[in-house]
mmCIF file of C-alpha atoms in Angstrom:
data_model
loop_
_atom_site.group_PDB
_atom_site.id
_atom_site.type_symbol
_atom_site.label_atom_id
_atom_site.label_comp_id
_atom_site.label_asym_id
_atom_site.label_seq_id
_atom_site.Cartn_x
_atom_site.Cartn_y
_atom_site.Cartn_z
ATOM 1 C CA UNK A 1 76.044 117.157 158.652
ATOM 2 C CA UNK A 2 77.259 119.554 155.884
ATOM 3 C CA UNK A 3 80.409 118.183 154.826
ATOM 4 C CA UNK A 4 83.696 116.758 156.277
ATOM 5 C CA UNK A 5 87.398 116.945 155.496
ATOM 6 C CA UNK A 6 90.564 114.788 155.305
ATOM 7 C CA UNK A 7 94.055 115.650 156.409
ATOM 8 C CA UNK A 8 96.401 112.776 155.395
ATOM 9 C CA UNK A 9 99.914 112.439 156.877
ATOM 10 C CA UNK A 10 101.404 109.347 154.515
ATOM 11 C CA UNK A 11 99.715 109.525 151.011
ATOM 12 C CA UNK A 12 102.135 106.970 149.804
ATOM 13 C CA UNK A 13 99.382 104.301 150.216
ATOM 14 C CA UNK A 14 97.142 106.022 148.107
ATOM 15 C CA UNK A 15 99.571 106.456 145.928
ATOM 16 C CA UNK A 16 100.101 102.845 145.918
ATOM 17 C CA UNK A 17 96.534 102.067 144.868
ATOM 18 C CA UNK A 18 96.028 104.229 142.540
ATOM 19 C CA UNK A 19 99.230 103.132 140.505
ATOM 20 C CA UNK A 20 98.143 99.499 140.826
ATOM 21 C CA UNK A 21 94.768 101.047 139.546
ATOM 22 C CA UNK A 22 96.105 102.463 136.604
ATOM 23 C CA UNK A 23 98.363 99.181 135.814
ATOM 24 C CA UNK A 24 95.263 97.386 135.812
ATOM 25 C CA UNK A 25 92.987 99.377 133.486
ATOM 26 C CA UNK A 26 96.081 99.493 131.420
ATOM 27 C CA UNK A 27 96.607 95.636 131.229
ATOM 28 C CA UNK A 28 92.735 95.247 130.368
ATOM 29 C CA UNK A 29 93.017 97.522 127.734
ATOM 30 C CA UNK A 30 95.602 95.983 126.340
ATOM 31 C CA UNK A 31 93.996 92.464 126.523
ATOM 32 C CA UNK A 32 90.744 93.872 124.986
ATOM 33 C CA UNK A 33 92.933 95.313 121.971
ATOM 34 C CA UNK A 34 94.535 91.960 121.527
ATOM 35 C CA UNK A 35 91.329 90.011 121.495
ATOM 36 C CA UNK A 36 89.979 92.581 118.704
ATOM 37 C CA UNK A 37 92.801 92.139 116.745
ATOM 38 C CA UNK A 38 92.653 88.556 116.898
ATOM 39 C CA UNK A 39 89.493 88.258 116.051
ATOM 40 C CA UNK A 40 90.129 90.286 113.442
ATOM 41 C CA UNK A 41 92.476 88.775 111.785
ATOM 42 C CA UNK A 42 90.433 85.317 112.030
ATOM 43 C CA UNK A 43 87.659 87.282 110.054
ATOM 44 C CA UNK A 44 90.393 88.179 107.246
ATOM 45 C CA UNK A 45 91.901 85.565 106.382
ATOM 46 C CA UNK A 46 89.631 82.390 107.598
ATOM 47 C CA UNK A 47 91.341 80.357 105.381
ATOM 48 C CA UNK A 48 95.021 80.746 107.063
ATOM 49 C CA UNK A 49 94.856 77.909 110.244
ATOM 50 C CA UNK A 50 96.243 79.042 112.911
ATOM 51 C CA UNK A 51 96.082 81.641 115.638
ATOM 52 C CA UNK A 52 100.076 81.219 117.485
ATOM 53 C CA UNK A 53 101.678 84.698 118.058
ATOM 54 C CA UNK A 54 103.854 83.401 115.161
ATOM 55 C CA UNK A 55 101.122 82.764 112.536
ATOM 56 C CA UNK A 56 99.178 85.840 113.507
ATOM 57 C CA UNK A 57 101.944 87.804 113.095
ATOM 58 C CA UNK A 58 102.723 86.971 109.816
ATOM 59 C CA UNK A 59 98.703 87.583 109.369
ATOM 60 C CA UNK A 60 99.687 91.201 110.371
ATOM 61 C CA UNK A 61 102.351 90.740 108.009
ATOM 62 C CA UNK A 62 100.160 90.277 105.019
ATOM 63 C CA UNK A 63 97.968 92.566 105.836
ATOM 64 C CA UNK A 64 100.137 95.721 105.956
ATOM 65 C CA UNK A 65 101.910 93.890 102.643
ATOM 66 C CA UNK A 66 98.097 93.909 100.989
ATOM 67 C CA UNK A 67 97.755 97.451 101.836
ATOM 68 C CA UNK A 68 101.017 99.013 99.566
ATOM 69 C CA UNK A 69 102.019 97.760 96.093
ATOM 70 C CA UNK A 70 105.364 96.924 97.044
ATOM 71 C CA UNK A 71 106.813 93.723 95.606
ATOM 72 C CA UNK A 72 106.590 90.953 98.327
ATOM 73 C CA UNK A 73 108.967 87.656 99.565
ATOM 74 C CA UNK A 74 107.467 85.233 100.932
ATOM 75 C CA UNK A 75 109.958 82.764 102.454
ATOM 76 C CA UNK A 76 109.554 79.373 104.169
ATOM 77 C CA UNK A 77 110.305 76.066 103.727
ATOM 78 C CA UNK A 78 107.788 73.427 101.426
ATOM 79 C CA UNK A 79 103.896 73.005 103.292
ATOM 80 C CA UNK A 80 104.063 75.939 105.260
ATOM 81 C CA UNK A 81 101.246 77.958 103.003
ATOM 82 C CA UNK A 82 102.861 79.858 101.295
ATOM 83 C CA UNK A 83 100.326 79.963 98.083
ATOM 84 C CA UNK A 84 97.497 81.153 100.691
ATOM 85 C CA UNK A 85 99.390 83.974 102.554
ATOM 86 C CA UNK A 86 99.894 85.141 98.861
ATOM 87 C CA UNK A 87 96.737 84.838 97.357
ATOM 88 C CA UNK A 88 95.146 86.371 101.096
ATOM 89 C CA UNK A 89 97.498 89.463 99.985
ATOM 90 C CA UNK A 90 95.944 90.035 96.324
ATOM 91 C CA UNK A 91 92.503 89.272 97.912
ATOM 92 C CA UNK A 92 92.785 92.327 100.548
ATOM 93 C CA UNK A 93 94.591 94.450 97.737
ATOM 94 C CA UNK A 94 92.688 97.285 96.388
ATOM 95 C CA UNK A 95 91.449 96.686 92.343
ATOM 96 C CA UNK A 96 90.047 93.396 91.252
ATOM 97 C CA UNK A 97 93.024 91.915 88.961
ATOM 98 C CA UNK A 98 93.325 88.490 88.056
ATOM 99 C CA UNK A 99 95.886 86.337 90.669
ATOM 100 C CA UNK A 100 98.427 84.404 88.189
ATOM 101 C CA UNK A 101 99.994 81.881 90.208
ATOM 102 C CA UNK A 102 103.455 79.867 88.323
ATOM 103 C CA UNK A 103 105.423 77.311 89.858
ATOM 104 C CA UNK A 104 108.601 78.011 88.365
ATOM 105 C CA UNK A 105 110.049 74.706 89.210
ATOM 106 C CA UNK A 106 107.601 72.738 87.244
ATOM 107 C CA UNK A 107 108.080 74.477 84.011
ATOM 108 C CA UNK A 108 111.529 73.295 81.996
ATOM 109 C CA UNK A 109 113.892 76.268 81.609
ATOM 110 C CA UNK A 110 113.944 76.095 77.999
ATOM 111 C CA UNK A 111 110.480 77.269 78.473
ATOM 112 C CA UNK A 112 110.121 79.325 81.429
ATOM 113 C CA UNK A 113 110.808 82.490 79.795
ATOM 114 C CA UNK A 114 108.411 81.934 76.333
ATOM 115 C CA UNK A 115 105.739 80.679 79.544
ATOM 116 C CA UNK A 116 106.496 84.119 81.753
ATOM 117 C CA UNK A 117 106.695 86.452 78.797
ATOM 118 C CA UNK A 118 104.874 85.369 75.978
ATOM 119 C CA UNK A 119 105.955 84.216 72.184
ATOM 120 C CA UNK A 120 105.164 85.972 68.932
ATOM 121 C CA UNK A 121 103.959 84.110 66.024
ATOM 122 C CA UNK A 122 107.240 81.912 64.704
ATOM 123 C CA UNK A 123 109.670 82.784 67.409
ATOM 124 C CA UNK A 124 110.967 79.312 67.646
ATOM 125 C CA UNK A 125 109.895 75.404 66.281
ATOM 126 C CA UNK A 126 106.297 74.380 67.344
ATOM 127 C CA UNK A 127 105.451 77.765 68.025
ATOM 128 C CA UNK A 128 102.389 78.700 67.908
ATOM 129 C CA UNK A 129 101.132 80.646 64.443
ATOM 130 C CA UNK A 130 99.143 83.087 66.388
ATOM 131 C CA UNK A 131 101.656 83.457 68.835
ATOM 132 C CA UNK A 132 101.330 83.290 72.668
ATOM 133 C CA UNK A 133 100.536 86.150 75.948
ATOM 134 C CA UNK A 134 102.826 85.109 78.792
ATOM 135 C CA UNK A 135 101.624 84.902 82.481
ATOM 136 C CA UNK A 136 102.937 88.458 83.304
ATOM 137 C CA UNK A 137 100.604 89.762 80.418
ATOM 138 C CA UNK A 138 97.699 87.550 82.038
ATOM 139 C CA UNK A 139 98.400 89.121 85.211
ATOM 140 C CA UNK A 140 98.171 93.165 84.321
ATOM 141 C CA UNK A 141 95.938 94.844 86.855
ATOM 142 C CA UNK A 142 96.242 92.134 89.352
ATOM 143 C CA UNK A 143 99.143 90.029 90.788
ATOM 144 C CA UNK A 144 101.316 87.165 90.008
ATOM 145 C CA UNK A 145 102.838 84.595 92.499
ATOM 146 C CA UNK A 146 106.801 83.662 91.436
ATOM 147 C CA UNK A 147 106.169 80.590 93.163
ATOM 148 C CA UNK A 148 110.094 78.928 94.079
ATOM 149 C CA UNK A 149 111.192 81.498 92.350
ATOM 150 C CA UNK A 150 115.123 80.231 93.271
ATOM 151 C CA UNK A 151 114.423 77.829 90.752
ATOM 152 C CA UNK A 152 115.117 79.826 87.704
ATOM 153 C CA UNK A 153 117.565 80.154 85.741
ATOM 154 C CA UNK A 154 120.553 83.137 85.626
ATOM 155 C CA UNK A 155 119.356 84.442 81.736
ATOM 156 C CA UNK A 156 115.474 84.534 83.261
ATOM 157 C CA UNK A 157 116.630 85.986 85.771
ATOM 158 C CA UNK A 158 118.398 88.748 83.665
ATOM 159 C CA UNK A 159 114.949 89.868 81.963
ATOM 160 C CA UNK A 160 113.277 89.302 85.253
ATOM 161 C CA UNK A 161 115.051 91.950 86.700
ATOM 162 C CA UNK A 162 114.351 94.562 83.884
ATOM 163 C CA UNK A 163 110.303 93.773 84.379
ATOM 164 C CA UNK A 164 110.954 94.472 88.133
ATOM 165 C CA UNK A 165 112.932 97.847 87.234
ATOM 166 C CA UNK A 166 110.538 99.222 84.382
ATOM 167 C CA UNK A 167 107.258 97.569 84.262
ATOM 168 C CA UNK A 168 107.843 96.000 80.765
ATOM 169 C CA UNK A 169 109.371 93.583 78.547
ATOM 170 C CA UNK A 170 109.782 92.095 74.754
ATOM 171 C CA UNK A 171 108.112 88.925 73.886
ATOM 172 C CA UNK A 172 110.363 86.042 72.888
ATOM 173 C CA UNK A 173 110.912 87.030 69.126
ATOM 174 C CA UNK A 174 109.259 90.605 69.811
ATOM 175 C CA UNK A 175 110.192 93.851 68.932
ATOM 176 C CA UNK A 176 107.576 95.635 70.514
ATOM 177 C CA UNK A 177 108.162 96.888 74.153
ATOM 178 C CA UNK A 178 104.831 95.483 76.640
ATOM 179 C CA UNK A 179 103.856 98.118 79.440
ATOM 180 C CA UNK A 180 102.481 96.046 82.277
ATOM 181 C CA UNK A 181 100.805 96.997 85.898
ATOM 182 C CA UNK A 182 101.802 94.061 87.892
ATOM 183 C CA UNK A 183 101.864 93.147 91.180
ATOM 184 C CA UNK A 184 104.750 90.623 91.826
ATOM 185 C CA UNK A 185 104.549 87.783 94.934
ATOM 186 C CA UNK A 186 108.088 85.884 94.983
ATOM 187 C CA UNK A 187 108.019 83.013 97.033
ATOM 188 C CA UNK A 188 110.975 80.345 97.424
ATOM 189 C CA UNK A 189 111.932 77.306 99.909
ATOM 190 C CA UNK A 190 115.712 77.908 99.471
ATOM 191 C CA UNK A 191 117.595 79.932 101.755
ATOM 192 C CA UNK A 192 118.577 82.860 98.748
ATOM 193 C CA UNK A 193 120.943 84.414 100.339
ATOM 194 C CA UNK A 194 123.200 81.250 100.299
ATOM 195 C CA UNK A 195 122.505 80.673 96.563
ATOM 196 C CA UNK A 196 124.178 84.688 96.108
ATOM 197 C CA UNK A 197 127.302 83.195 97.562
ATOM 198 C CA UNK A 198 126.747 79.991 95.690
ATOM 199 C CA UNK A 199 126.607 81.924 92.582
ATOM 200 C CA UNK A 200 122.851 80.485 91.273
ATOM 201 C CA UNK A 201 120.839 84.047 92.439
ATOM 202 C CA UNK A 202 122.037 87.555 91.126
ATOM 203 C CA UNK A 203 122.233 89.544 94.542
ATOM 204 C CA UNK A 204 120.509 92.733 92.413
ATOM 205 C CA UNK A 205 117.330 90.498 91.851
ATOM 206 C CA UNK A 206 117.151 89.507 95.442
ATOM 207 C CA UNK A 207 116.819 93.423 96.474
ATOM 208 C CA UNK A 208 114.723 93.821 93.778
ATOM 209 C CA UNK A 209 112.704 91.040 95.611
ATOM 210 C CA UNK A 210 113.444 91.742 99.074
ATOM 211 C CA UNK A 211 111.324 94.489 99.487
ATOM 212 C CA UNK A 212 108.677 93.074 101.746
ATOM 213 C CA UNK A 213 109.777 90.027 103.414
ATOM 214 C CA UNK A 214 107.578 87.390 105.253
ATOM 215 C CA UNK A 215 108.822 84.468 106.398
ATOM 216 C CA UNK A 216 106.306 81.279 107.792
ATOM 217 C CA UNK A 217 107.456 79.150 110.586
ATOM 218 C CA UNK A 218 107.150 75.794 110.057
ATOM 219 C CA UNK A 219 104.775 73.875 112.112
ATOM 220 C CA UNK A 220 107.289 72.616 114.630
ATOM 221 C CA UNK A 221 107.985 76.026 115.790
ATOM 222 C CA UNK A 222 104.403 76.716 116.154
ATOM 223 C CA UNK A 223 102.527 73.389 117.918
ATOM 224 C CA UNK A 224 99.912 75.169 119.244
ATOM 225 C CA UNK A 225 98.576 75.575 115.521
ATOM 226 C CA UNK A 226 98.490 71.639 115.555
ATOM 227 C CA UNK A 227 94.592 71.399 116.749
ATOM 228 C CA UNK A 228 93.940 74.681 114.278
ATOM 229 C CA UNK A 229 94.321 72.484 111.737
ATOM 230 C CA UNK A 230 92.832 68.800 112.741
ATOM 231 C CA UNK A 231 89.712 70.798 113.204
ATOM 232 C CA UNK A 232 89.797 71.789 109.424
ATOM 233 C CA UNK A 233 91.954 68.560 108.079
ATOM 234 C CA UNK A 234 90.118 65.867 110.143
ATOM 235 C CA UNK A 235 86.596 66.417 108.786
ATOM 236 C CA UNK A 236 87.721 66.669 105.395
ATOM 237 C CA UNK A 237 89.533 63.404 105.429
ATOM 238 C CA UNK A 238 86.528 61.660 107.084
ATOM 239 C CA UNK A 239 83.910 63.171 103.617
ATOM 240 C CA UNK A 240 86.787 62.120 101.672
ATOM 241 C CA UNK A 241 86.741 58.188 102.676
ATOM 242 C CA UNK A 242 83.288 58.124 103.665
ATOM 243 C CA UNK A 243 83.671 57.570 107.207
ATOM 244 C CA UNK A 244 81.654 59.037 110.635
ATOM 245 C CA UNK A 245 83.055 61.986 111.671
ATOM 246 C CA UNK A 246 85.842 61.667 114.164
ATOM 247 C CA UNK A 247 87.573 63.251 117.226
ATOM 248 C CA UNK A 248 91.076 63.717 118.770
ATOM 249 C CA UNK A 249 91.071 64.248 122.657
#
């Protein structure tokens, strides 16, 4: 036998198949590149719990963020992680800077801006005679975390605004103009938007802000990140109090 030949009438069947065919090998490839990225992202930031579509995309999030030097928001409410998705951006950033993190409601707003920007030598009572280097002077060559920063107040925010624009500011009591290469992380709880129309947030400072925005669910949106975090929380607590490890079904 040398050979033989075909003649189909209806090719719509075969047709059929091979469309089905190419859905398939489609689909697969598809999964595959969603298990790689997965476990990709579970290799880069192993200390962010949870692997929801939610949480993983804001994993994506922070990893295109770490990849520019644009100035990054970090919304969502109190617990969600917001610290770690920042410091996870400065980590994957290129140069080795320090990572200056300030809670800006902690600090007392007659000292917020001395704290941020520095003092020189007899700027105000119980100054310092040496004079002090503010956490944005800290921070040059590396990044610094405005943790709630819709805490501060409307005059901070004022020279806040000119650091964001130029890269510089004056010391409290300074005359001389400080360069700085700064990375800056704003993070906040409150819904800023709302404080613009309430009057406490100049709208120019949130778009100075806004350039990057990621926003964390909170856990209730995400339950499937519950046993993410037992798994890391429950041993923990057990060293802690001395007990035998324990399970949850």
């Amino acid at each position: 036998r040398i050979g033989a030949a075909l003649k189909v009438e209806d090719i719509s069947e075969i047709k059929r198949v091979i469309r089905e065919r190419d859905e398939a090998l489609f689909n697969l490839e598809k999964i595959e590149k969603q298990l790689d990225e997965e476990k990709m992202l579970k290799e880069l930031f192993p200390n962010i719990a949870g692997e929801s579509r939610k949480m993983n995309y804001v994993k994506k999030l922070a990893l295109k963020a770490s990849n520019t030097n644009s100035t990054v928001l970090i919304l969502g409410e109190s617990g969600t992680g917001k610290t770690l998705i920042a410091k996870a951006i400065h980590e994957h950033s290129k140069g080795d800077g320090p990572f200056v993190h300030v809670n800006c409601g902690t600090i007392p707003e007659t000292l917020l801006e001395s704290e941020l920007f520095g003092y020189e030598k007899g700027a105000f009572t119980g100054a310092r005679t040496d004079g002090k280097k503010g956490f944005f002077e800290m921070a040059n060559g590396g990044t610094i975390l405005l943790d709630e920063i819709g805490e501060i107040s409307p005059a901070v925010q004022v020279k806040l605004l000119q650091v964001l624009q130029d890269k510089s500011f004056y010391k409290v009591g300074g005359q001389e103009k400080i360069k700085v290469d700064v990375r800056v992380i704003a993070a906040s709880n409150r819904n800023l938007e709302e404080e613009i129309l309430k009057g406490n947030f100049r709208e120019d400072l949130y778009y100075r802000i806004n350039v990057f925005p990621i926003w964390i669910p909170p856990l209730r949106e995400r339950k499937e990140d519950i046993y993410s975090l037992v798994e890391i929380l429950l041993p923990a607590i057990c060293d802690k109090i001395g007990c035998s490890r324990k399970n949850i079904s």
